[in-house]
mmCIF file of C-alpha atoms and ligand atoms in Angstrom:
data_model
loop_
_atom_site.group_PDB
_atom_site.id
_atom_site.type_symbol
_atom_site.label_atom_id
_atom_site.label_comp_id
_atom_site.label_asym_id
_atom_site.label_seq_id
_atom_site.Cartn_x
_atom_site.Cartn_y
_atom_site.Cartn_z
ATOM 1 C CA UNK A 511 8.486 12.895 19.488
ATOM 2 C CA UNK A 512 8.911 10.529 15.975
ATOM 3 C CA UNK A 513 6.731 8.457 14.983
ATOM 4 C CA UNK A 514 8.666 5.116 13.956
ATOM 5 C CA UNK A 515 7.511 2.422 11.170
ATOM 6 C CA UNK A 516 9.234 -0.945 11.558
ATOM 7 C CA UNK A 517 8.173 -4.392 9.149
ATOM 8 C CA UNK A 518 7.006 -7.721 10.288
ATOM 9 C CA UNK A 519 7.205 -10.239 7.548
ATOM 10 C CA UNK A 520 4.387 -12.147 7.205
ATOM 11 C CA UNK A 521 3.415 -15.236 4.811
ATOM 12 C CA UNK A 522 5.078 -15.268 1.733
ATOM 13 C CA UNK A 523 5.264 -11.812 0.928
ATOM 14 C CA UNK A 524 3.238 -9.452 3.313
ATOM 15 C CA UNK A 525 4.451 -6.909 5.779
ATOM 16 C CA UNK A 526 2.640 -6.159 8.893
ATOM 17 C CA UNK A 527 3.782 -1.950 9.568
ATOM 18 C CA UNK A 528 4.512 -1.210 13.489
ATOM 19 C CA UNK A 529 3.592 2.141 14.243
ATOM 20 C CA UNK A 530 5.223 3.053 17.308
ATOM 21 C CA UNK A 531 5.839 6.820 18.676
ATOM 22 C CA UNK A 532 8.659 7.777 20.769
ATOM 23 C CA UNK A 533 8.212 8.000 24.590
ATOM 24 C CA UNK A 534 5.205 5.794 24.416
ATOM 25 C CA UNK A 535 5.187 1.808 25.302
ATOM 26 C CA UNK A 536 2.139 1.481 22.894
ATOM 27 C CA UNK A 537 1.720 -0.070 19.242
ATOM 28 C CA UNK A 538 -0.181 -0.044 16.419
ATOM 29 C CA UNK A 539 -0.737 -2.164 13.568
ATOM 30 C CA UNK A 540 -1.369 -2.287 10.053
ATOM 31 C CA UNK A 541 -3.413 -5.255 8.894
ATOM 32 C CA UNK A 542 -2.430 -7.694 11.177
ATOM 33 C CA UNK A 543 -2.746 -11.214 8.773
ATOM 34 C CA UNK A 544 -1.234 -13.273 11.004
ATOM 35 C CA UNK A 545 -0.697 -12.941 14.902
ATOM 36 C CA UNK A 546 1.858 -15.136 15.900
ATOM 37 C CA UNK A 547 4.980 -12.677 14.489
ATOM 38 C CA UNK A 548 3.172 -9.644 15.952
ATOM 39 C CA UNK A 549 2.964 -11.034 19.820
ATOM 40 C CA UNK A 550 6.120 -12.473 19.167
ATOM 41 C CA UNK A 551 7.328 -8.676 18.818
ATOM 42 C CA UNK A 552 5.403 -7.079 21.341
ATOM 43 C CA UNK A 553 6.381 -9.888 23.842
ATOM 44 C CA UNK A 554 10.065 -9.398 22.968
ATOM 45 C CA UNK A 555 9.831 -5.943 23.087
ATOM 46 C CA UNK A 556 7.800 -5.331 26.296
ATOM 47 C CA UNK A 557 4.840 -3.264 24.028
ATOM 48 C CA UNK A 558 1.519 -3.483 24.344
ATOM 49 C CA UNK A 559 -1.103 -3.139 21.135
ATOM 50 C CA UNK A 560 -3.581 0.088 21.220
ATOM 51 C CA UNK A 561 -4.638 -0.402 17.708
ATOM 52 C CA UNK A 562 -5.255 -2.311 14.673
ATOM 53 C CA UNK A 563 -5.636 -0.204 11.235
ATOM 54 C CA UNK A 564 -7.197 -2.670 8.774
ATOM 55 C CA UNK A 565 -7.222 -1.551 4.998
ATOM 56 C CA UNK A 566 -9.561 -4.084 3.520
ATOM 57 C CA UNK A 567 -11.527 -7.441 4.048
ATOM 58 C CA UNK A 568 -9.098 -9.621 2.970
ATOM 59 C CA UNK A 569 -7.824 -12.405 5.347
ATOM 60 C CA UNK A 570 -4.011 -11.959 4.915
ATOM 61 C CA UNK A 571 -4.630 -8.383 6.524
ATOM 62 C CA UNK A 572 -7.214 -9.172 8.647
ATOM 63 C CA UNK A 573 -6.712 -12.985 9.965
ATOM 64 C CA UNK A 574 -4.563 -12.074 13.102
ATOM 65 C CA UNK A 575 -7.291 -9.781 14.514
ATOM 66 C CA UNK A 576 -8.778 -12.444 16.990
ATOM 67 C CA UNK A 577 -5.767 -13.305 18.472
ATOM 68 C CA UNK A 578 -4.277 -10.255 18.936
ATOM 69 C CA UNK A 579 -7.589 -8.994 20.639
ATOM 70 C CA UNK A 580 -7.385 -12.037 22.685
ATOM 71 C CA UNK A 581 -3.777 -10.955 23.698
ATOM 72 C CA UNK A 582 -5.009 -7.488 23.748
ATOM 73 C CA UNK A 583 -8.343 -6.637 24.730
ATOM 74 C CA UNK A 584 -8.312 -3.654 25.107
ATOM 75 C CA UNK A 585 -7.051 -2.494 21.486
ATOM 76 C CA UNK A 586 -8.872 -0.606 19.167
ATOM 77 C CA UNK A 587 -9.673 -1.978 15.560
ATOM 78 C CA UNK A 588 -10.438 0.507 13.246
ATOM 79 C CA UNK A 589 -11.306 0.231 9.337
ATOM 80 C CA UNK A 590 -14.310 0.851 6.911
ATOM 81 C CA UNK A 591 -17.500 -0.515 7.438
ATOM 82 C CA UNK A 592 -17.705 -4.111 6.356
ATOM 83 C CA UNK A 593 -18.631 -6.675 8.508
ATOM 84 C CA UNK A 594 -16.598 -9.047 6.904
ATOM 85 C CA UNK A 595 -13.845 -7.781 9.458
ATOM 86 C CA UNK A 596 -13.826 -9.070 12.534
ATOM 87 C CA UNK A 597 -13.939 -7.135 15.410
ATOM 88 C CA UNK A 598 -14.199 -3.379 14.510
ATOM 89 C CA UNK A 599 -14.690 -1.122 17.101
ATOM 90 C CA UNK A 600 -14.771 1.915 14.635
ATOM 91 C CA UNK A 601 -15.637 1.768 11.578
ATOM 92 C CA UNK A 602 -14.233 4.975 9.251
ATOM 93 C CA UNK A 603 -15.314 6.518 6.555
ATOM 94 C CA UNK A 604 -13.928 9.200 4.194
ATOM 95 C CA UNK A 605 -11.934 11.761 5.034
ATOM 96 C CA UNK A 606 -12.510 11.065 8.332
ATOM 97 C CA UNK A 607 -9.547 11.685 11.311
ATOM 98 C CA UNK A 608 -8.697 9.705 13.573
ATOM 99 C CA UNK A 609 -5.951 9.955 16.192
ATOM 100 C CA UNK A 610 -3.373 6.967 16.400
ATOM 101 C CA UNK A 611 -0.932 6.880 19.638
ATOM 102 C CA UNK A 612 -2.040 10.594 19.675
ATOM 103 C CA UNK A 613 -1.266 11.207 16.033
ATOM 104 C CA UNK A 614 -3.552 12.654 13.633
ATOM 105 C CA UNK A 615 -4.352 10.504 10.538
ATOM 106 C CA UNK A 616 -6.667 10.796 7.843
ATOM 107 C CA UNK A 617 -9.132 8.253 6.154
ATOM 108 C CA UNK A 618 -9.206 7.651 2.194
ATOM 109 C CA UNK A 619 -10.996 5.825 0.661
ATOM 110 C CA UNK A 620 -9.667 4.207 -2.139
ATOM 111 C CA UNK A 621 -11.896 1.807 -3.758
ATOM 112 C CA UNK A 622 -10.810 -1.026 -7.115
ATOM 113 C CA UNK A 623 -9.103 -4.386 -5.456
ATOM 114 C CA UNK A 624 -11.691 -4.338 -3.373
ATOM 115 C CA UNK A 625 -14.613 -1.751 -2.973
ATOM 116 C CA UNK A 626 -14.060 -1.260 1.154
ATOM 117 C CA UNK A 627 -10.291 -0.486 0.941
ATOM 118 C CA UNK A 628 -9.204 2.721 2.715
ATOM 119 C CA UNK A 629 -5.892 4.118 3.486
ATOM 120 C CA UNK A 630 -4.511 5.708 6.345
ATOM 121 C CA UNK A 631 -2.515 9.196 5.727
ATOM 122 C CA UNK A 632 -0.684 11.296 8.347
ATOM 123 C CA UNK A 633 1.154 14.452 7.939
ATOM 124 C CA UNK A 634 3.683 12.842 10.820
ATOM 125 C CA UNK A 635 3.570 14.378 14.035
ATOM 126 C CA UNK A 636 4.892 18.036 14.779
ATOM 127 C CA UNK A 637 8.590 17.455 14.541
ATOM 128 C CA UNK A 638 8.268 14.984 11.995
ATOM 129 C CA UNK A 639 7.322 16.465 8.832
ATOM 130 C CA UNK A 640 7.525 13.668 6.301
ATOM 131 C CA UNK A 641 4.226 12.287 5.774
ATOM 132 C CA UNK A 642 3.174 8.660 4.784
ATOM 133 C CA UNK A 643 0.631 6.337 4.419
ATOM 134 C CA UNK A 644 -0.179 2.947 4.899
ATOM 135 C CA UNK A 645 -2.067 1.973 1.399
ATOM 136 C CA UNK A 646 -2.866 -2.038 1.785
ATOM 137 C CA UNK A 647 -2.942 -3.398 -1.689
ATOM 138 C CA UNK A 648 -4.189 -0.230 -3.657
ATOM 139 C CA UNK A 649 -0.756 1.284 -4.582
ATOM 140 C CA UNK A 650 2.410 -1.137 -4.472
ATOM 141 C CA UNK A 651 5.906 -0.063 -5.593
ATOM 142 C CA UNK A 652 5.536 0.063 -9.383
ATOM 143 C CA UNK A 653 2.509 -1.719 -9.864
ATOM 144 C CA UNK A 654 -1.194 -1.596 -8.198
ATOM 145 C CA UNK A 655 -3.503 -4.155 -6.969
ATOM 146 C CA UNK A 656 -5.855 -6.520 -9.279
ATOM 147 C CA UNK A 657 -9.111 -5.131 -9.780
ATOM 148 C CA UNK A 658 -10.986 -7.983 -7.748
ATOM 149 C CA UNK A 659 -14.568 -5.840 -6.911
ATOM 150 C CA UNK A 660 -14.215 -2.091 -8.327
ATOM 151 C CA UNK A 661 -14.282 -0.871 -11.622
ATOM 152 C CA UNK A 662 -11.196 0.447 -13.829
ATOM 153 C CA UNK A 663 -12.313 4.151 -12.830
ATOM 154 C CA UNK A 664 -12.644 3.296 -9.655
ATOM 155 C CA UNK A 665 -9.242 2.140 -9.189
ATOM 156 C CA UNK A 666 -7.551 4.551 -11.307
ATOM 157 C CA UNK A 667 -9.047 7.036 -9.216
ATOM 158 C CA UNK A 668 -8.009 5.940 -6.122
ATOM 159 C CA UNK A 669 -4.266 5.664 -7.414
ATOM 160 C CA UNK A 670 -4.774 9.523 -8.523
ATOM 161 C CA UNK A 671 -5.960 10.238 -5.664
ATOM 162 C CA UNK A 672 -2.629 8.308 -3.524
ATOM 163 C CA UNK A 673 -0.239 9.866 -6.729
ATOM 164 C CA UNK A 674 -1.528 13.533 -5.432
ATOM 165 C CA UNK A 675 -0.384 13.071 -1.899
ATOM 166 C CA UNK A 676 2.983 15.066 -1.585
ATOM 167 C CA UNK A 677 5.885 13.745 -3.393
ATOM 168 C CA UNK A 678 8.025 13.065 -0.138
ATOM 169 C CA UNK A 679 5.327 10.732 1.429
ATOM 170 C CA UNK A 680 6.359 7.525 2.510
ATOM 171 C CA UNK A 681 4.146 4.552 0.919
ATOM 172 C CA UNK A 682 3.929 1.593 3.193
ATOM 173 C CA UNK A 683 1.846 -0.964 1.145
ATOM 174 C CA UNK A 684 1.032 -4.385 2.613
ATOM 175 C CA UNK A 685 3.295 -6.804 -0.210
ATOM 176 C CA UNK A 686 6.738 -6.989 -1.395
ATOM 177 C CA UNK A 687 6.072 -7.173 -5.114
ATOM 178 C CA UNK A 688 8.704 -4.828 -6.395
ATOM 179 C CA UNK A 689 10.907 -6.906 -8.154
ATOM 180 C CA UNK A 690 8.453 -8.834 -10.390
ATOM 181 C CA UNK A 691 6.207 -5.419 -10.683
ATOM 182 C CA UNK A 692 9.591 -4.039 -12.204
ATOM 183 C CA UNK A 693 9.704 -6.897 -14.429
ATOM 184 C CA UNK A 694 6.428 -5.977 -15.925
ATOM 185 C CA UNK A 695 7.116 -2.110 -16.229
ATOM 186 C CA UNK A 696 10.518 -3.016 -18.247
ATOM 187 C CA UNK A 697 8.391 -5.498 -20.306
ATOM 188 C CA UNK A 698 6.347 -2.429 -21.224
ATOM 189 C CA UNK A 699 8.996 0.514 -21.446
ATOM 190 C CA UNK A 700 12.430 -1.627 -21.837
ATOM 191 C CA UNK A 701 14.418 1.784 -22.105
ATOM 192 C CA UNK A 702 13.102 3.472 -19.243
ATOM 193 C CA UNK A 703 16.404 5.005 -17.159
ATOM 194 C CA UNK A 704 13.959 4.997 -13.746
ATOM 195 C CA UNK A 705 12.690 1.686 -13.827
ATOM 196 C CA UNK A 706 16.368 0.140 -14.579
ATOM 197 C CA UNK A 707 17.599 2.174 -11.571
ATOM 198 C CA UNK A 708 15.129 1.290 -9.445
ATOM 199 C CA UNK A 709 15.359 -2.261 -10.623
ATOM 200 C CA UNK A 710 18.922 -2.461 -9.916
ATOM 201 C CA UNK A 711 18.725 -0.440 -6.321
ATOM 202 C CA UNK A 712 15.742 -2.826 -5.187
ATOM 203 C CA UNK A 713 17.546 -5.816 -6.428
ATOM 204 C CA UNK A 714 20.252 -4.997 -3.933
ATOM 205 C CA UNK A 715 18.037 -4.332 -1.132
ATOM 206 C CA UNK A 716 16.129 -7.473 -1.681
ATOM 207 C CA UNK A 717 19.454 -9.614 -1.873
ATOM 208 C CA UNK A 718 20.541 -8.179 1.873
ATOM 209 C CA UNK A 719 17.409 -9.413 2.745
ATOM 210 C CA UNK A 720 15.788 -5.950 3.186
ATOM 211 C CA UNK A 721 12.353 -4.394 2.464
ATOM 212 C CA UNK A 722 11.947 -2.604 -0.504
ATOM 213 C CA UNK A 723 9.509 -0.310 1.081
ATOM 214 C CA UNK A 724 8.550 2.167 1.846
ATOM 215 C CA UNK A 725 8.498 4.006 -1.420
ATOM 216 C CA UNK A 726 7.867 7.493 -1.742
ATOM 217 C CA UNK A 727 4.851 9.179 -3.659
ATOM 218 C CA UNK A 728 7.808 11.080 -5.810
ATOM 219 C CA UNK A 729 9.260 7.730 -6.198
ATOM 220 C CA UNK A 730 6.008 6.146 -7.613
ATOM 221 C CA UNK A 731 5.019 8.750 -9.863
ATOM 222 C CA UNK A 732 8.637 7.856 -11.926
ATOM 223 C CA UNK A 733 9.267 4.365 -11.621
ATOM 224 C CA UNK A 734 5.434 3.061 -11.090
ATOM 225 C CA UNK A 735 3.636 2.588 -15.057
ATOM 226 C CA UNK A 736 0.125 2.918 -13.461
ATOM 227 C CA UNK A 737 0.602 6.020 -12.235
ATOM 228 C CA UNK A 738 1.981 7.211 -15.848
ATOM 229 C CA UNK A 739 -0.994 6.023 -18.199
ATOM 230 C CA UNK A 740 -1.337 10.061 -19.354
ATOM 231 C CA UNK A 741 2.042 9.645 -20.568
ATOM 232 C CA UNK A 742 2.927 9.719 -24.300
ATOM 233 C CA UNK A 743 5.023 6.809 -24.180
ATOM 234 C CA UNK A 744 2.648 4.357 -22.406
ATOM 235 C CA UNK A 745 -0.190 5.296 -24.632
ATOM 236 C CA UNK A 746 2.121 5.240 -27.518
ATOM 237 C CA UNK A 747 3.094 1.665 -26.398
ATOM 238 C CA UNK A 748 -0.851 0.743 -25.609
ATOM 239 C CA UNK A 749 -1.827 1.529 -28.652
ATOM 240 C CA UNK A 750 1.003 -0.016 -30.483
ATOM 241 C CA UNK A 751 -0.452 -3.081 -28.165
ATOM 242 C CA UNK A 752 -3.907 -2.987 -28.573
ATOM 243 C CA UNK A 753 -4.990 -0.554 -31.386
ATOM 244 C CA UNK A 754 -4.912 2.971 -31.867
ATOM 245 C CA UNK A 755 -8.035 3.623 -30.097
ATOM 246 C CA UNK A 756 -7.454 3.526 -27.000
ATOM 247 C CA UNK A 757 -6.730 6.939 -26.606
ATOM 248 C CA UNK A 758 -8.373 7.872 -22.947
ATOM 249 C CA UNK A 759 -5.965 7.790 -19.573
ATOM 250 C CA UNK A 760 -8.722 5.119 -18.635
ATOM 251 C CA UNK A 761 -8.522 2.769 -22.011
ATOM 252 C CA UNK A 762 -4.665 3.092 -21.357
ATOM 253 C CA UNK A 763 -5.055 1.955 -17.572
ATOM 254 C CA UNK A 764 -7.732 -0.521 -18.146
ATOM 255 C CA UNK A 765 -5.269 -3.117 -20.946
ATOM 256 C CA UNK A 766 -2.225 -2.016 -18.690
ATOM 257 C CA UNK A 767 -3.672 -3.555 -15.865
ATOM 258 C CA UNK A 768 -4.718 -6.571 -18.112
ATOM 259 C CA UNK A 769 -1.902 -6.992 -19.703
ATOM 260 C CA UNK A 770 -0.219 -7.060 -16.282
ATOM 261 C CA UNK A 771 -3.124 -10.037 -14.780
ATOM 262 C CA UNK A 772 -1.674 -11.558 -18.386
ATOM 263 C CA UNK A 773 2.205 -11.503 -17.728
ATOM 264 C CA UNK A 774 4.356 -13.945 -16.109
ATOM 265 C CA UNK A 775 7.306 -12.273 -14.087
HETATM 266 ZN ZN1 ZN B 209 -6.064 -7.751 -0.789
HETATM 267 FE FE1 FE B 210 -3.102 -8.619 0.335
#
């Protein structure tokens, strides 16, 4: 049995990840923003919903919940505990696991855009040994989310703690913000031979009309500047930036992630 990850577009730039598993007529989702496109699927399909995995509070991941519960019952809706969710039926916490169409997954929190976001991680199931995880808008393809409720640690943190997932894990995040995150990264490092691949691979993909994601963790940890602030040539360029003292993997994160809120793609 394979578990199989398809995208619903949603809004301007969010994907809503299917989780289905083969041999099963069941679904899960991944913050479900908006309804409509999901029953559309299921209806088309002949699926019916068993759960909702909700990342954060926000309402473009969390503002189809009614509706698909209307549609669906029966379905579980599982994220951390913050009442500003509608809905939950289980509320996670840390570490915890929780079995999804009979798959084991693992709760992380992973706190800086907001301070309830979590992520979802699975091994895969037994024949399927490539692992991902569904990582809202913590980690994106070569950038990160704004720092809207944590602090700098916090979300540095989190992305260390995503980057140390194994480097063949598939990253499902919730937006389509390569192309202008790669814009920024070759702002910063104009030479660097991963970000122009990448940027001229996703730039095909995008103009086919395809996804960009998922990424991998190995990916990431090449083409993604946040997760390289302990390099020598983003603190070089930081403190070129900013001044010379800036010397901590946290100083170099912290104006990175400014200097990104400050940049026009
Ligand atoms: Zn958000
Ligand atoms: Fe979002």
């Amino acid at each position: 049995m394979t578990l199989h990850i398809t995208a619903i577009a949603a809004f301007a730039d969010n994907y809503i990840w299917v989780i289905g598993r083969e041999g099963r007529n069941d679904v899960a989702v991944v913050d479900p923003g908006d309804a409509t496109p999901v029953l559309a699927l299921l209806k088309e399909s002949g699926r019916t919903l068993s759960d909702i995995l909700v990342t954060h509070h926000h309402s473009d991941h969390t503002g189809g919940i009614r509706d698909l519960l209307t549609a669906f019952p029966e379905a579980h809706v599982i994220g951390p505990d913050n009442d500003r969710i509608p809905a939950l039926t289980m509320r996670v916490q840390d570490n915890q696991e929780i079995t999804i169409l009979g798959c084991n997954f693992q709760v992380l929190t992973v706190p800086g855009h907001t301070l309830d976001h979590i992520a979802f991680f699975t091994e895969g199931d037994t024949n399927d040994s490539q692992p991902f995880v569904f990582c809202g808008d913590t980690l994106f393809s070569s950038g990160c989310g704004r720092l809207l409720e944590g602090t700098y640690a916090q979300l540095l943190h989190s992305l260390q703690r995503l980057a140390a997932l194994p480097e063949k894990t598939r990253v499902y995040c919730t937006h389509e913000y390569t192309l202008s995150n790669l814009r920024f990264a070759l702002h910063v490092e104009p030479d660097n031979i991963d970000y122009l691949e990448r940027m001229k691979e996703c730039t095909i993909l995008r103009s086919e009309g395809h996804p960009t994601l998922p990424s991998t963790i190995g990916v990431e940890l090449r083409t993604n500047p946040f997760l390289r602030c302990h390099s020598d040539s983003i603190s070089a360029i930081i403190q070129t930036q900013f001044g010379p003292l800036l010397a901590s993997e946290l100083d170099v994160f912290a104006r990175l992630r400014q200097w990104k809120d400050n940049f026009q793609a």
